[in-house]
Coordinates of C-alpha atoms and ligand atoms in Angstrom, one line a residue:
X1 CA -18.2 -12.2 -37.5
X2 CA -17.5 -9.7 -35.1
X3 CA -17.2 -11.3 -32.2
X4 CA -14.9 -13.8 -33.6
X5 CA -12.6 -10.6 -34.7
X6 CA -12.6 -9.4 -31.0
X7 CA -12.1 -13.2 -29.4
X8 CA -9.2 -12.8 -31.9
X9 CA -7.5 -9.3 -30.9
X10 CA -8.2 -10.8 -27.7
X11 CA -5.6 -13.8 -28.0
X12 CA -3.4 -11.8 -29.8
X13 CA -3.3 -9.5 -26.6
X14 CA -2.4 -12.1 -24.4
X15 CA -0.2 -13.7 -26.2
X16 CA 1.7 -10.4 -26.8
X17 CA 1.4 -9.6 -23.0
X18 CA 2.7 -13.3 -22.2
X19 CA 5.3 -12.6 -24.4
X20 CA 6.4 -9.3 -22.7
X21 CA 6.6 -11.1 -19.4
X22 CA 8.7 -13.8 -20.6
X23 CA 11.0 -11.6 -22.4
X24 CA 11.3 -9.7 -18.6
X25 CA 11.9 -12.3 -16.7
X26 CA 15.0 -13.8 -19.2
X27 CA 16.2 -10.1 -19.0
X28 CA 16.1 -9.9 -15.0
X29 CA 17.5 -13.4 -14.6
X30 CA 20.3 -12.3 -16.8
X31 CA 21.0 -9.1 -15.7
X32 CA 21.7 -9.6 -12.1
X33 CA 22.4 -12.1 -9.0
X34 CA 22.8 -9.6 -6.6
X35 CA 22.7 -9.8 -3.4
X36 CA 19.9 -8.4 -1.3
X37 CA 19.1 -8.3 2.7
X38 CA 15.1 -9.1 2.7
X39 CA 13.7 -7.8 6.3
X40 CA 10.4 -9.7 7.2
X41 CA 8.2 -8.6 10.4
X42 CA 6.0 -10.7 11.7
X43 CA 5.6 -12.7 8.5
X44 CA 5.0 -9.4 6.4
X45 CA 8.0 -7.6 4.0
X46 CA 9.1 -4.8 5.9
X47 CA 11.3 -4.1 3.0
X48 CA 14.9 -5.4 0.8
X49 CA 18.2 -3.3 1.0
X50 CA 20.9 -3.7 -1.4
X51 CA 24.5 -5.0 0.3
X52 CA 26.0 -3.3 -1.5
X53 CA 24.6 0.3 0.2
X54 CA 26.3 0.1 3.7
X55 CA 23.8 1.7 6.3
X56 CA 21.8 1.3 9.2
X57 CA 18.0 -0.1 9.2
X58 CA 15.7 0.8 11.8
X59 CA 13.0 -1.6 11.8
X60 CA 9.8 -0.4 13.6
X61 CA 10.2 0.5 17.3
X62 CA 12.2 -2.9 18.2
X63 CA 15.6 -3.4 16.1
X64 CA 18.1 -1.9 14.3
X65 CA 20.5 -4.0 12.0
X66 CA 23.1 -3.3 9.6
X67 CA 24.9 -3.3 6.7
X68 CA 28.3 -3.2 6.9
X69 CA 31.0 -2.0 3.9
X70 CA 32.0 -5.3 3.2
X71 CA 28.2 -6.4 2.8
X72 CA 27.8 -8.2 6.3
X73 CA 24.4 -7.5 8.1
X74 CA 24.2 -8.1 11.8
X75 CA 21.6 -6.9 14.3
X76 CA 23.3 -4.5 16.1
X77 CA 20.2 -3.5 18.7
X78 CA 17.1 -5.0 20.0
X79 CA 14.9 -4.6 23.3
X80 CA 14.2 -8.6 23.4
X81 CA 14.7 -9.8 26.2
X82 CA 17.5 -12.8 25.2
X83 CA 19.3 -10.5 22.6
X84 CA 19.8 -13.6 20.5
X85 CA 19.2 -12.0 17.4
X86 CA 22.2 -9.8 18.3
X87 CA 24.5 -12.6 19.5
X88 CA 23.8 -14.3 15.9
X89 CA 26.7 -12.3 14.7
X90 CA 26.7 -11.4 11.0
X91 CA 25.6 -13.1 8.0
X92 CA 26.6 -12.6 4.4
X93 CA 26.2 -15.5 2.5
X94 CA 22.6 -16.3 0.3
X95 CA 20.3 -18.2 2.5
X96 CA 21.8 -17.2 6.3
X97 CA 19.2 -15.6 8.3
X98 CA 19.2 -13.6 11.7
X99 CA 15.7 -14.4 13.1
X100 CA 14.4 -12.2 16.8
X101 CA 11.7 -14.5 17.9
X102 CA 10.6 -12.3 20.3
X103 CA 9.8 -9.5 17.6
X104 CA 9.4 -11.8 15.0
X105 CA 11.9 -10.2 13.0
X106 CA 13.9 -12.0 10.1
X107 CA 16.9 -10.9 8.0
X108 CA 17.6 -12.9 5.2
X109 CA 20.4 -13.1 2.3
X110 CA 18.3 -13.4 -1.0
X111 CA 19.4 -12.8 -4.3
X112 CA 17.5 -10.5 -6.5
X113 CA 16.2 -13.1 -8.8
X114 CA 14.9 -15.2 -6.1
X115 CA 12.6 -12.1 -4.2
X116 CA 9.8 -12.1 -6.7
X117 CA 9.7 -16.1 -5.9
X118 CA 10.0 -15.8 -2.2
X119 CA 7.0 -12.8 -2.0
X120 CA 4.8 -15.2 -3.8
X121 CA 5.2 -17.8 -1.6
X122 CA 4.6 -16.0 1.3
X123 CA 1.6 -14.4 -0.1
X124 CA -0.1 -18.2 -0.5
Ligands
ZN201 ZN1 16.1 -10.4 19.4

């Protein structure tokens, strides 16, 4: 009998917990699109800044981009050698990308739904 009870409380747990993250998700998805720059190094998240904050990123040692008022990110300095990444010009639209091969540093557009979808696939 009692171990029936607990295999019981037990389902009721995780459904109540499967519930909860459900209910989350339908609340983020409906709360917000917005816009996010997603910095990458060398395959790993170096971290996600809102366009709507304007500022400049340093990222490690190599490259600095930036975020300008109207939400358009550009690399603005690297030491690679070809200085592609800088002569991408800026991006601003979900799904461009400034990539410095040398560095192996991305920028991406993402919006802030599709991040949690994005990390797991790079995790795998
Ligand atoms: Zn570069």
């Amino acid at each position: 009998m009692k171990k029936k009870d607990l295999f019981l409380i037990g389902i009721l747990l995780a459904a109540g917990i499967m519930g909860f993250v459900v209910f989350k998700g339908i609340q983020k998805s409906a709360s917000s699109n917005e816009q996010i720059l997603k910095i990458s190094v060398d395959g790993e998240m170096y971290g996600e800044y809102s366009l709507k904050n304007k500022q400049e990123i340093k990222i490690g040692n190599t490259n600095v981009c930036q975020i300008e008022e109207d939400g358009r990110v550009s690399m603005i300095e690297a030491d690679c050698p070809d200085h592609l990444c800088v002569k991408q010009g800026k991006i601003k639209e979900f799904g461009e990308s400034i990539v410095c091969l040398p560095n192996k540093v991305v920028l991406e557009i993402v919006t802030d739904d599709e991040k949690t979808e994005k990390i797991d696939s790079i995790a795998k």
